[in-house]
């Protein structure tokens, strides 16, 4: 049998090959690592540090203190010391505020992704390494078999946090590596790690799945974006109002349809289940119709399908006025990134079109009538007339890059900047 040092060397080569395939060399942007101090993330830290030193990349470790466990401050200090020991920078992040009485793990996961994505962007990075392992894949499979809606993890995927995770991608290079192999790697280096007692708390579905698993279970890692989904995204168009359209009557894959609805609406969760299936069935049927779902309006005729923000949907509060901080990018309605030198307030055009200048009223006629009410307008100061935000501020349409990220059009770190810019400032996928 191979000795521990040989196993560690093989693991090093395996992970470095994945990092080489996805990441760039000798660029100034840092690579981030989500570091809890547990065995999986600590092993990933050491492997990533070795890679970064030989590829000319800066490494930054990000640790979230959820303020849930009594020992969380001590764990953050442990993670800080581990990061500094391998030559990485370290930043401690805190999940502030009250914690929910139910759904704590899901809420903590959402908060963790949002904090890490924002910290990575603030540091100038766009890729975060996560230490999910073969065992995590098996546990998630078991949880889904028992009714969980937990999604499939992929080696390379956009951050699930929105809008904090825009233009940030997650890379999981350990998905076909077991926890046991990672701990053997750490042992070979004389390193210790933290064991979170929550991992053995059977009140949580993840812990129950972990306790029930057999190590001989098969693992399926085939969850990269389907080629049909990628082709559908390549055929789609996104205009400057964030309207997503694609040719008909060719059926659209369900995953692409869900992503298009999500990106056009600016929401945080895609539609799933029976509602999505019924809509897909109507599209497959070929007839002309109009429908709404999860904040998106769908219009289908014989030639084309168009998805636009449903300006009549206000339940999630996305169309509420937004006060801009001068010179600082803000996200409005999950669909537009807006920066105005002088600040001001963003509102939807709905009800304000008559107050626009004549040239602007003529300009909006070029957009779909259903898209116009959801266009952002800027009111520079109280009492001032509204102007189209794109005329007075830097406005980036997020639907295009978000759809491309969700559907597999971005396969490497080098593609992220191209995707995030897009044609016309991110207004088109083509």
mmCIF file of C-alpha atoms in Angstrom, residues 66 95 99-100 102-113 269:
data_model
loop_
_atom_site.group_PDB
_atom_site.id
_atom_site.type_symbol
_atom_site.label_atom_id
_atom_site.label_comp_id
_atom_site.label_asym_id
_atom_site.label_seq_id
_atom_site.Cartn_x
_atom_site.Cartn_y
_atom_site.Cartn_z
ATOM 1 C CA UNK A 66 -21.732 32.424 12.473
ATOM 2 C CA UNK A 95 -22.923 36.719 10.539
ATOM 3 C CA UNK A 99 -30.621 33.700 14.196
ATOM 4 C CA UNK A 100 -33.782 31.869 13.085
ATOM 5 C CA UNK A 102 -35.991 26.952 12.500
ATOM 6 C CA UNK A 103 -34.002 26.304 9.333
ATOM 7 C CA UNK A 104 -30.795 27.417 11.006
ATOM 8 C CA UNK A 105 -28.421 25.456 8.794
ATOM 9 C CA UNK A 106 -30.010 26.705 5.564
ATOM 10 C CA UNK A 107 -29.997 30.293 6.841
ATOM 11 C CA UNK A 108 -26.369 29.971 7.916
ATOM 12 C CA UNK A 109 -25.428 28.559 4.519
ATOM 13 C CA UNK A 110 -27.110 31.490 2.738
ATOM 14 C CA UNK A 111 -25.465 34.044 5.005
ATOM 15 C CA UNK A 112 -22.072 32.353 4.601
ATOM 16 C CA UNK A 113 -22.252 32.426 0.793
ATOM 17 C CA UNK A 269 -34.782 31.288 -6.261
#
